[in-house]
Amino acid sequence: MAGEMSMLGSVILALFLAGYLGQQYLPPPKPRVIGLDLGTTFCSVGVFHPGSGEVEVIGDEEGRKSIPSAVSFNATAVLAGHEAVDLADTNPQNTIYDAKRFIGKIFEPEVLEQESARYPFKVSNNNGSAEFVITTNYTFSVSPEFIGSRLLLKMKKMAEGQLGVPIQKAVISVPAEFDERQRNYTVRAANLAGLEILRVINEPTAAAMAYGLHKVDVFNVLVVDLGGGTLDVSLLNKQGGMFLTRAMAGNNKLGGQDFSQRLLQYTTERIRQEFGAAPDLKEDIHRLRQAVEAAKLNLTLHPTATIQVPLHLHMRDSPKAPEGPAPSPVLFQVLITRKLFEELNEDLFQKILTPVKTVLTEGHLEKEDVDEIVLVGGSTRIPRIRRLISEYFGKDANTSVDPDLAVVTGVAIQAGIMGGSWPLQVSAIEIPNRHLLKTNFS
Ligand SMILES: *[C@@H]1O[C@H](CO)[C@@H](O)[C@H](O)[C@H]1NC(C)=O
Ligand SMILES: *[C@@H]1O[C@H](CO)[C@@H](O)[C@H](O)[C@H]1NC(C)=O
Ligand SMILES: *[C@@H]1O[C@H](CO)[C@@H](O)[C@H](O)[C@H]1NC(C)=O
Ligand SMILES: *[C@@H]1O[C@H](CO)[C@@H](O)[C@H](O)[C@H]1NC(C)=O
Ligand SMILES: *[C@@H]1O[C@H](CO)[C@@H](O)[C@H](O)[C@H]1NC(C)=O
Ligand SMILES: *[C@@H]1O[C@H](CO)[C@@H](O)[C@H](O)[C@H]1NC(C)=O
């Protein structure tokens, strides 16, 4: 009897030990909360892996980590991301992009009409809210939050595919200037995609978290977000584990596309000088734009880039006959130096400092009081822009995280905190700032 008891005891002890040891070697639990960056032009999804302590930004079927914020409708399908963009050429009036600019906002009827005129799709007015009119087999309207939900659903599926577990919970980022209604409608978009939102965090805060600034001893953080078309500057103030937005300013008419435009103007002028005519065929203009864009990106890494495109020009001497067959192509080629690109854009680059100075004035801070500077958005890769900012502050900005993925990286860290991956970690709670100011220059 006593022997049996002690054997039972050993078995229990062995089981207990096995369980204990097993736990040490068990793979870490899969993340259950995802981080979502629903951007105006691109969106991304990320997760925090507690085992490695790293953020993984999840790619689509082809491994692309940013998906275009576009949704396209045809008679049989609703497509989101790259698939929607692929359809945009043949189906422009049913391919919706920029929906984030409309989500949760109430517009004056005239403003909405002006907005609608900018797009190839129809924006209608539903008692002050925007709706997109889709015509496939029949005509119907969809809301901006429905568009958002299709993008979020796509990202939810990307995450589920990668992690192999169902996902129902998420943290999502929004622009710091979003009001309560815009935040609510963003949450509604997530709910439509079957996601419960555990927290909404501001994009600049997320970017600061991507650099671990919620963990280190800093007080004032300046976040410069320069995207394709807009510049947003935020001054954050950290108190304990909380980030407060002390001031915001921006320029909603300054971004990467303006820098490309300057290079395009220069290149077109060179073509005119060399051949006595500017490209007027739609395909030529499109090809030239693409070559200019590629050259701009290359100049970030290389001191020179070559623009080389075949063009079908209606030469000075030949009569202009757009109805006739296209003239035979000529090869246009020009070498662009980084120095030239910088000269063409110097006045635009200088404009970046205006909202930077505004937030310092409004936040009652000297530039020496800024502890860390965080750069977000693809255009902050431009070396001249980095230099301009570091010269102004007399120190380097934080740039080690991919500026296109800084926001999603921070949101994923917040998702990790919410998911309990870091039980002892103080999370970055945001206190809404009642004295918040937003200034826009143009
Ligand atoms: C809708 O788009 C999908 C994906 O491109 C395609 O397979 C399908 O045939 C399209 N449907 C129609 C009616 O064009
Ligand atoms: C339209 O909006 C106003 C205020 O935003 C609201 O009072 C009114 O009930 C709305 N009308 C309809 C038909 O939804
Ligand atoms: C739309 O029309 C096409 C033919 O024009 C038809 O094949 C398809 O079934 C229709 N789709 C719906 C959803 O009614
Ligand atoms: C936002 O949602 C909250 C909670 O659902 C609600 O209490 C609040 O009134 C909403 N605010 C606006 C402006 O829609
Ligand atoms: C950009 O760089 C790539 C690789 O270095 C090169 O293949 C491409 O031709 C370059 N494009 C331009 C416009 O300079
Ligand atoms: C960037 O952020 C980290 C905090 O994570 C800090 O230690 C570092 O010095 C910062 N600055 C630069 C220029 O990298």
Short mmCIF file of C-alpha atoms in Angstrom, two decimals, residues 40-302:
data_model
loop_
_atom_site.label_atom_id
_atom_site.label_comp_id
_atom_site.label_asym_id
_atom_site.label_seq_id
_atom_site.Cartn_x
_atom_site.Cartn_y
_atom_site.Cartn_z
CA THR A 40 -4.91 57.02 -46.82
CA THR A 41 -2.84 55.49 -49.63
CA PHE A 42 -1.36 52.31 -48.09
CA CYS A 43 -2.21 50.01 -45.20
CA SER A 44 -0.32 47.38 -43.24
CA VAL A 45 -0.82 44.80 -40.53
CA GLY A 46 1.69 43.65 -37.93
CA VAL A 47 1.98 41.42 -34.88
CA PHE A 48 4.28 41.32 -31.89
CA HIS A 49 5.92 37.94 -31.25
CA PRO A 50 6.42 37.57 -27.51
CA GLY A 51 9.01 34.81 -27.99
CA SER A 52 11.48 36.80 -30.06
CA GLY A 53 10.31 40.18 -28.85
CA GLU A 54 10.04 41.26 -32.45
CA VAL A 55 7.40 42.82 -34.63
CA GLU A 56 6.49 41.04 -37.84
CA VAL A 57 4.83 43.09 -40.55
CA ILE A 58 2.77 40.61 -42.55
CA GLY A 59 2.93 40.47 -46.33
CA ASP A 60 0.18 39.69 -48.83
CA GLU A 61 0.17 36.63 -51.18
CA GLU A 62 3.25 38.07 -52.86
CA GLY A 63 5.01 39.22 -49.72
CA ARG A 64 4.22 42.92 -50.13
CA LYS A 65 4.05 44.57 -46.72
CA SER A 66 2.06 47.64 -47.73
CA ILE A 67 -1.15 47.19 -49.66
CA PRO A 68 -2.76 50.06 -51.57
CA SER A 69 -5.84 51.47 -49.82
CA ALA A 70 -8.08 50.81 -52.81
CA VAL A 71 -11.24 48.73 -53.20
CA SER A 72 -12.70 47.83 -56.57
CA PHE A 73 -16.14 46.48 -57.43
CA ASN A 74 -17.31 44.49 -60.46
CA ALA A 75 -20.45 42.44 -61.02
CA THR A 76 -19.06 39.39 -59.29
CA ALA A 77 -16.36 40.51 -56.87
CA VAL A 78 -15.13 43.08 -54.36
CA LEU A 79 -11.35 43.33 -54.52
CA ALA A 80 -9.02 45.07 -52.08
CA GLY A 81 -5.38 46.18 -52.28
CA HIS A 82 -3.16 45.41 -55.27
CA GLU A 83 -5.95 43.43 -56.96
CA ALA A 84 -8.15 46.53 -56.83
CA VAL A 85 -5.39 48.70 -58.32
CA ASP A 86 -4.89 46.17 -61.13
CA LEU A 87 -8.54 46.71 -62.02
CA ALA A 88 -8.42 50.51 -61.69
CA ASP A 89 -7.34 51.11 -65.31
CA THR A 90 -10.29 49.24 -66.79
CA ASN A 91 -12.79 50.09 -64.07
CA PRO A 92 -11.83 53.55 -62.71
CA GLN A 93 -15.35 54.69 -61.76
CA ASN A 94 -15.79 51.62 -59.51
CA THR A 95 -12.34 51.68 -57.89
CA ILE A 96 -12.45 53.67 -54.66
CA TYR A 97 -9.33 55.10 -53.01
CA ASP A 98 -8.66 57.87 -50.44
CA ALA A 99 -11.76 56.73 -48.48
CA LYS A 100 -9.98 57.68 -45.25
CA ARG A 101 -10.30 61.33 -46.22
CA PHE A 102 -14.10 60.93 -45.95
CA ILE A 103 -14.57 58.56 -43.01
CA GLY A 104 -16.74 59.88 -40.15
CA LYS A 105 -16.72 63.42 -41.55
CA ILE A 106 -19.67 65.75 -42.07
CA PHE A 107 -19.28 67.97 -45.15
CA GLU A 108 -20.93 71.09 -46.47
CA PRO A 109 -22.64 70.17 -49.77
CA GLU A 110 -20.37 72.49 -51.85
CA VAL A 111 -17.22 71.04 -50.29
CA LEU A 112 -18.32 67.51 -51.07
CA GLU A 113 -19.04 68.49 -54.69
CA GLN A 114 -15.53 69.95 -55.04
CA GLU A 115 -14.06 66.80 -53.51
CA SER A 116 -16.06 64.60 -55.85
CA ALA A 117 -14.72 66.47 -58.89
CA ARG A 118 -11.16 65.38 -57.97
CA TYR A 119 -11.91 61.68 -58.38
CA PRO A 120 -12.73 59.33 -61.25
CA PHE A 121 -15.47 57.78 -59.08
CA LYS A 122 -18.68 59.47 -57.95
CA VAL A 123 -18.94 60.77 -54.39
CA SER A 124 -22.51 61.51 -53.31
CA ASN A 125 -23.89 63.38 -50.34
CA ASN A 126 -25.92 61.44 -47.78
CA ASN A 127 -27.05 64.14 -45.37
CA GLY A 128 -23.49 65.52 -45.08
CA SER A 129 -21.71 62.15 -45.08
CA ALA A 130 -19.86 60.97 -48.17
CA GLU A 131 -20.94 57.88 -50.07
CA PHE A 132 -19.42 56.28 -53.14
CA VAL A 133 -21.72 55.39 -56.01
CA ILE A 134 -20.93 52.05 -57.64
CA THR A 135 -22.44 50.89 -60.91
CA THR A 136 -21.88 47.29 -61.91
CA ASN A 137 -24.96 45.29 -62.95
CA TYR A 138 -26.97 47.78 -60.93
CA THR A 139 -26.25 50.99 -59.02
CA PHE A 140 -25.71 51.17 -55.27
CA SER A 141 -23.83 53.26 -52.69
CA VAL A 142 -21.19 52.26 -50.18
CA SER A 143 -19.92 54.20 -47.18
CA PRO A 144 -16.26 55.12 -46.47
CA GLU A 145 -16.32 52.76 -43.48
CA PHE A 146 -17.45 49.92 -45.75
CA ILE A 147 -14.41 50.59 -47.97
CA GLY A 148 -12.25 50.61 -44.81
CA SER A 149 -13.80 47.32 -43.69
CA ARG A 150 -12.84 45.56 -46.95
CA LEU A 151 -9.22 46.62 -46.48
CA LEU A 152 -9.24 45.60 -42.83
CA LEU A 153 -10.82 42.26 -43.75
CA LYS A 154 -8.06 41.65 -46.28
CA MET A 155 -5.43 42.39 -43.61
CA LYS A 156 -7.24 40.20 -41.07
CA LYS A 157 -7.09 37.33 -43.57
CA MET A 158 -3.41 37.99 -44.32
CA ALA A 159 -2.67 37.76 -40.58
CA GLU A 160 -4.77 34.62 -40.13
CA GLY A 161 -3.04 32.99 -43.09
CA GLN A 162 0.38 33.79 -41.69
CA LEU A 163 -0.32 32.91 -38.05
CA GLY A 164 -2.67 29.97 -38.64
CA VAL A 165 -5.09 31.09 -35.94
CA PRO A 166 -8.36 33.02 -36.13
CA ILE A 167 -8.00 36.70 -35.23
CA GLN A 168 -10.81 38.69 -33.64
CA LYS A 169 -9.00 41.50 -31.85
CA ALA A 170 -6.94 44.44 -33.00
CA VAL A 171 -5.40 47.79 -32.18
CA ILE A 172 -5.72 50.44 -34.88
CA SER A 173 -4.04 53.78 -35.53
CA VAL A 174 -5.65 57.01 -36.70
CA PRO A 175 -4.25 60.46 -37.53
CA ALA A 176 -3.76 62.57 -34.40
CA GLU A 177 -6.20 65.15 -35.72
CA PHE A 178 -9.11 62.67 -36.06
CA ASP A 179 -12.04 63.74 -33.89
CA GLU A 180 -14.23 61.40 -31.87
CA ARG A 181 -16.64 60.80 -34.74
CA GLN A 182 -13.86 59.90 -37.19
CA ARG A 183 -12.42 57.52 -34.58
CA ASN A 184 -15.84 55.94 -34.03
CA TYR A 185 -16.36 55.34 -37.74
CA THR A 186 -12.88 53.83 -38.02
CA VAL A 187 -13.81 51.43 -35.22
CA ARG A 188 -17.08 50.72 -37.04
CA ALA A 189 -15.11 49.77 -40.17
CA ALA A 190 -13.15 47.26 -38.08
CA ASN A 191 -16.35 45.88 -36.54
CA LEU A 192 -17.77 45.36 -40.04
CA ALA A 193 -14.67 43.27 -40.75
CA GLY A 194 -15.36 41.14 -37.68
CA LEU A 195 -12.70 42.76 -35.51
CA GLU A 196 -13.05 44.09 -32.00
CA ILE A 197 -10.86 47.15 -31.46
CA LEU A 198 -9.12 47.10 -28.08
CA ARG A 199 -7.53 50.53 -28.52
CA VAL A 200 -7.24 53.35 -31.01
CA ILE A 201 -3.86 55.06 -30.97
CA ASN A 202 -2.55 58.13 -32.76
CA GLU A 203 -0.21 57.55 -35.69
CA PRO A 204 2.62 59.77 -34.31
CA THR A 205 2.43 57.94 -30.97
CA ALA A 206 2.68 54.62 -32.77
CA ALA A 207 5.73 55.86 -34.68
CA ALA A 208 7.39 56.90 -31.40
CA MET A 209 6.64 53.46 -29.94
CA ALA A 210 8.27 51.80 -32.95
CA TYR A 211 11.51 53.30 -31.64
CA GLY A 212 10.80 52.12 -28.11
CA LEU A 213 10.39 55.68 -26.88
CA HIS A 214 7.61 54.56 -24.52
CA LYS A 215 10.25 52.63 -22.59
CA VAL A 216 13.11 55.09 -22.40
CA ASP A 217 13.58 58.30 -20.50
CA VAL A 218 12.45 60.97 -22.96
CA PHE A 219 10.00 63.82 -22.53
CA ASN A 220 9.55 65.62 -25.81
CA VAL A 221 9.34 63.77 -29.10
CA LEU A 222 8.83 65.43 -32.46
CA VAL A 223 7.30 63.28 -35.20
CA VAL A 224 7.61 64.41 -38.82
CA ASP A 225 5.37 62.44 -41.20
CA LEU A 226 5.97 63.30 -44.86
CA GLY A 227 3.97 61.17 -47.26
CA GLY A 228 3.03 61.41 -50.92
CA GLY A 229 0.83 64.46 -50.57
CA THR A 230 0.81 65.75 -46.99
CA LEU A 231 3.11 66.73 -44.18
CA ASP A 232 2.07 66.24 -40.54
CA VAL A 233 4.21 67.35 -37.64
CA SER A 234 3.32 66.42 -34.06
CA LEU A 235 4.94 67.34 -30.81
CA LEU A 236 4.43 64.60 -28.23
CA ASN A 237 5.02 64.92 -24.55
CA LYS A 238 5.52 61.79 -22.48
CA GLN A 239 4.42 61.74 -18.88
CA GLY A 240 4.84 58.41 -17.16
CA GLY A 241 3.63 55.84 -19.66
CA MET A 242 1.36 58.28 -21.44
CA PHE A 243 1.85 60.25 -24.59
CA LEU A 244 0.14 63.61 -24.89
CA THR A 245 -0.09 65.48 -28.17
CA ARG A 246 1.11 68.93 -27.26
CA ALA A 247 0.84 70.53 -30.67
CA MET A 248 0.17 69.62 -34.29
CA ALA A 249 0.78 71.44 -37.53
CA GLY A 250 1.13 70.50 -41.14
CA ASN A 251 0.87 71.27 -44.78
CA ASN A 252 -1.78 69.36 -46.69
CA LYS A 253 -0.25 70.34 -50.04
CA LEU A 254 3.34 69.17 -49.62
CA GLY A 255 4.70 65.70 -50.25
CA GLY A 256 6.56 63.31 -52.49
CA GLN A 257 4.39 63.95 -55.54
CA ASP A 258 5.42 67.62 -55.51
CA PHE A 259 9.09 66.64 -55.64
CA SER A 260 8.36 64.29 -58.56
CA GLN A 261 6.43 67.06 -60.31
CA ARG A 262 9.45 69.38 -60.19
CA LEU A 263 11.63 66.69 -61.73
CA LEU A 264 8.98 66.03 -64.38
CA GLN A 265 8.84 69.74 -65.29
CA TYR A 266 12.61 69.84 -65.63
CA THR A 267 12.66 66.68 -67.77
CA THR A 268 9.85 67.92 -70.03
CA GLU A 269 11.76 71.17 -70.57
CA ARG A 270 14.86 69.18 -71.55
CA ILE A 271 12.79 67.19 -74.07
CA ARG A 272 11.45 70.43 -75.54
CA GLN A 273 14.97 71.82 -75.88
CA GLU A 274 16.30 68.69 -77.51
CA PHE A 275 13.44 67.80 -79.85
CA GLY A 276 11.41 70.98 -80.11
CA ALA A 277 8.29 69.26 -78.82
CA ALA A 278 6.88 67.98 -75.55
CA PRO A 279 5.31 64.53 -75.18
CA ASP A 280 1.57 64.65 -75.80
CA LEU A 281 0.63 60.99 -76.14
CA LYS A 282 -1.03 59.63 -73.01
CA GLU A 283 1.20 56.53 -72.97
CA ASP A 284 4.37 58.63 -73.36
CA ILE A 285 3.40 60.94 -70.52
CA HIS A 286 2.59 57.94 -68.35
CA ARG A 287 5.93 56.27 -69.15
CA LEU A 288 7.82 59.50 -68.50
CA ARG A 289 6.10 59.94 -65.13
CA GLN A 290 7.06 56.40 -64.14
CA ALA A 291 10.69 56.96 -65.19
CA VAL A 292 10.81 60.22 -63.22
CA GLU A 293 9.39 58.50 -60.14
CA ALA A 294 11.94 55.69 -60.43
CA ALA A 295 14.76 58.22 -60.79
CA LYS A 296 13.57 60.08 -57.68
CA LEU A 297 13.63 56.86 -55.66
CA ASN A 298 17.07 55.91 -57.01
CA LEU A 299 18.52 59.30 -56.08
CA THR A 300 17.88 58.46 -52.44
CA LEU A 301 20.49 55.70 -52.67
CA HIS A 302 22.69 56.77 -55.58
#
